[in-house]
Structures are given as structure tokens and as C-alpha cells.
Amino acid sequence: MGDLDVPLEQEMGKEEPVCDPESMGSEDMLFMLYTSGSTGTPKGLVHTQAGYLLYAAVTHKLVFDHQPGDVFGCVADIGWITGHSYVVYGPLCNGATSVLFESTPVYPDAGRYWETVQRLRINQFYGAPTAVRLLLKYGDSWVKKYDRSSLRTLGSVGEPINHEAWEWLHKVVGDSRCTVVDTWWQTETGGICIAPRPSEEGAEILPGMAMRPFFGIIPVLMDEKGNIVEGGNVSGALCLSQAWPGMARTIYGDHQRFVNAYFKAYPGYYFTGDGAHRTKGGYYQITGRMDDVINISGHRLGTAEIEDAMADHPAVPESAVIGYPHDIKGEAAFAFIVLKDNAGDADVVVKELKAAVASKIAKYAVPNEILVVKRLPKTRSGKVMRRLLRKIILGGDLGDTTTLEDPSIITEILSAYQKHRGKQAASK
Ligand code: WT7
């Protein structure tokens, strides 16, 4: 045993086995959690005592139809908001038995979730679409091997759930018998804001849709000019028009940033950063982020964070990162980089960039693809036109390019991209 090691038992022996409760003010801080935005460093969002706890508890009870005696199984990491609200605070406020899951969905094998459901008789299972997409590729037998008759509600969180994953959850995992709830919310909202409410008898539920606002949540859709879009079969920027108990109160140490990030775009409304579609029936479907935030395997990342992690490389003066759809991860990052003339071997630089992102942020943030270009497309005011880069990757109409400083860059980047695709196809 080295100088720095101390026996756990010895240290624990010094502590009191009980901890006296402390009275707190309803607006005192309960915790703060960092999350990514479209610019700058991550934001430390502050949640407070009373409102957050109430909101976590009520949403836990009603969205999942949690009844006394039920075993609630949220497989999210407790270090994130999903784990805070639906492993710890919500279930414990309701006196529920809450499962602590510490593994990956495929360790030791692809039956891990369902073996856990059988062993602990889990009634509500709550997880991420990215795991569902991964598991469905392993086949149904890993699910069918285990008894899932205890399950009543299957929840999905963190990113849009595609139809295939939704149907698989419903038919294979839930034997077409369980209620599937696609729940939309954010670190900022503290708890679920849009979701079908299974505790309401006979409520209609459509695949891949978060459906209906929770009690106290009033969503509105805004057009580009900041006007409210009324009616059905319409899309717009998703805003919430009145305060709710679970909303974050500030960004730690920078209240002005909180105001700017959430309340400036549409004065008088909380802007979520997401776009949404409202059906004729009045149901909401989340269409994805409208800002430069991407979602890789349920991890929220600002593209600016990945760019910052690469910016320290001496050979890379500029980069632009964008998200594009990926089969399993939901989204993946694609980086366009500019190299200095004396940069040396581009392949070496690309490897170093990947290592830099992995060590400064995390492995999941490493761009799937990195493409070297001579320059980035910029508007006359000097802003990188990410929309154009996205269109180049996704194909289709490039949209309005009249604000480009130099329109000839389109063919320049397109040909670099096509060469890159060709090279990749050849290497497969
Ligand atoms: C962003 C929030 C929800 C807690 C865990 C993630 C996306 C979240 C859904 C959903 C489509 C969703 C949004 C949102 N998102 N749930 N059901 N359907 N998109 O919290 O890390 O703060 O990320 O995740 O884009 O803004 P977060």
C-alpha cells in the first residue's frame, strides 16, 4: 500500500451512519450540471430545491404510470440529467425502487438489459434510442431469451427515435403489450416536457412522436420572423411560453448568459434550440436542433467545442464541424479543416486531431470523417456557412448561396468532398 492509499473501512468508520436533514429554501441550489451550447464553454445549469423535485416526482409518476411497489429501471448514467431526474430524484421522491445500472447494453452480451429486467422484475424501462438501434442489430433472440412480463412502460429519451427502433421496442421488447413513451426534454427543463401520458386511459400514441405537452407546459412554434405559428400540420422553432417548476434558474456565475441563451431569440418565450412539427391532431414531433448543437449517441455536443479542441493544433488555423445522420449513433461529426502550407503530412495531422478531440472531450466526440479543404465557405460578414457544408454532405439543393463571399468555393469544396468519397469507396 502506497503513501496515498487509505483503507476504505477505516475512513468510513470515521463517518456518522446518519446525516441530519438540513432545511433548505425552495429556491436554494440543489445541483448544477454542465451541458453544451452552440457557442463557448459548456454552461453550468442550476436547478433548485422545490420546483425541480416536484417536477421530477410528478413527471416520473405520471409519464411512466409508476404505481406503488413498481420497480423503475432507468439505465442512464446518474452523472447526467436523465440519471439525476429519473434514477435518483424523481423515483426517490415517490418512494419507488430505482435500479442503478452500471454497464453497457452489450456487456457481457446483448441480453444485458433484458436479463436485468427479468432478474429485478422491472416494470418501467427507460433508455436511449441509440442503444435500441444497436441492440436491434443483434437480433430478437437476445430479448426473447428473458422473461419481460413485468414490463408495462418503455420510455425513450435524449434523441429522436426512428420508426424502426420504436416498432422494435414496442413489438419485440414489449410484446406489443407495453406503452412506449417517447419523452422530450432537456438538461435545462429538469424533467419531461412533452410525452404521451400513459396514465391517461386510452390515450392515443403514435410511433416516433413525443406527442403532448405535460401539465403546465405550453409549447408554441415560431416562424423565422418570430411570429407564432398557429394550427396543425405546421413546423417552427419550439418555444415554451410559460414558466414551469422544473426549469433551470440560471447559468452558474453568469445570469446574463442564461438570459441571452434562452430568452433573447423570442422575447417573452423560452427557446429550446429545437425545431418541432405539430400535426393536424395537435401532436408534437421533435425535428432536431436548430442551432449548432449535435447529438452523438445521446451525447449533447456543441460543434464549436469540437472545433475548439482541434484549434490548438499548430497546423490547423480553421475548422468547421457539422453533424450528419448516422445509422446507430443518430448523428456523427464531420470536420472540414484548413491546413497551413507547412503542415506536413495531412494523414498525420488528421490522426493527431482525432487524438486531441478524444483526450480533450471524449472518444464519442471524435469526428467520423475529417476532410482537408483549401478554405471554408464564408459569408461576406465572415461567418462560416455551415448550412452549405451540411447540404454538400447530405446532397440535394444547396439553397440560397448569394451571401457567399466567393461563390466559386462551392465547386472547390464539392470536388474535394467527391474525391474524399471516391477514396473511401475504393478503400472499402
Ligand atoms: C436535447 C437535450 C432529455 C434529457 C437527456 C438529454 C434532444 C431529447 C428528445 C426526444 C427528440 C430529443 C433535443 C434536446 N432530445 N429528448 N424525445 N426526441 N430529441 O438532455 O443533453 O440536455 O439534450 O436532446 O435536441 O434539445 P440534453
Tab-separated table of C-alpha atoms and ligand atoms in Angstrom, residues 35 81-82 157-160 182-188 272 274 286 289 295 300, ligand 1:
chain	number	residue	atom	x	y	z
A	35	THR	CA	-24.225	20.996	-20.787
A	81	ILE	CA	-29.737	14.890	-16.128
A	82	THR	CA	-31.676	11.740	-17.076
A	157	VAL	CA	-35.105	9.710	-24.176
A	158	GLY	CA	-32.378	12.001	-25.454
A	159	GLU	CA	-32.791	11.998	-29.233
A	160	PRO	CA	-35.412	11.342	-31.870
A	182	ASP	CA	-41.031	8.995	-26.344
A	183	THR	CA	-40.105	11.718	-23.874
A	184	TRP	CA	-38.752	15.094	-24.947
A	185	TRP	CA	-36.924	17.341	-22.515
A	186	GLN	CA	-33.527	18.888	-21.820
A	187	THR	CA	-30.968	19.436	-19.077
A	188	GLU	CA	-32.497	22.907	-18.842
A	272	THR	CA	-35.437	25.278	-26.591
A	274	ASP	CA	-35.090	22.523	-31.138
A	286	ILE	CA	-39.346	16.986	-32.459
A	289	ARG	CA	-31.678	21.065	-33.078
A	295	ASN	CA	-26.359	14.674	-30.606
A	300	ARG	CA	-25.050	16.568	-26.499
B	1	WT7	C1	-31.661	17.746	-26.377
B	1	WT7	C2	-31.419	17.873	-24.912
B	1	WT7	C3	-33.677	14.717	-22.264
B	1	WT7	C4	-32.648	14.520	-21.247
B	1	WT7	C5	-31.400	13.936	-21.815
B	1	WT7	C6	-30.773	14.792	-22.900
B	1	WT7	C7	-32.744	16.199	-27.752
B	1	WT7	C8	-34.100	14.959	-26.015
B	1	WT7	C9	-35.623	14.010	-27.253
B	1	WT7	C10	-36.703	13.295	-27.840
B	1	WT7	C11	-36.040	14.166	-29.914
B	1	WT7	C12	-34.778	14.781	-28.089
B	1	WT7	C13	-33.227	17.594	-28.083
B	1	WT7	C14	-32.946	18.371	-26.822
B	1	WT7	N1	-33.846	15.348	-27.295
B	1	WT7	N2	-35.162	14.141	-25.979
B	1	WT7	N3	-37.529	12.527	-27.132
B	1	WT7	N4	-36.871	13.416	-29.189
B	1	WT7	N5	-34.993	14.851	-29.412
B	1	WT7	O1	-30.704	16.104	-22.446
B	1	WT7	O2	-28.339	16.502	-23.152
B	1	WT7	O3	-29.838	18.399	-22.376
B	1	WT7	O4	-30.193	17.273	-24.609
B	1	WT7	O5	-31.780	16.360	-26.704
B	1	WT7	O6	-32.479	18.092	-29.159
B	1	WT7	O7	-32.802	19.764	-27.021
B	1	WT7	P1	-29.702	17.105	-23.091
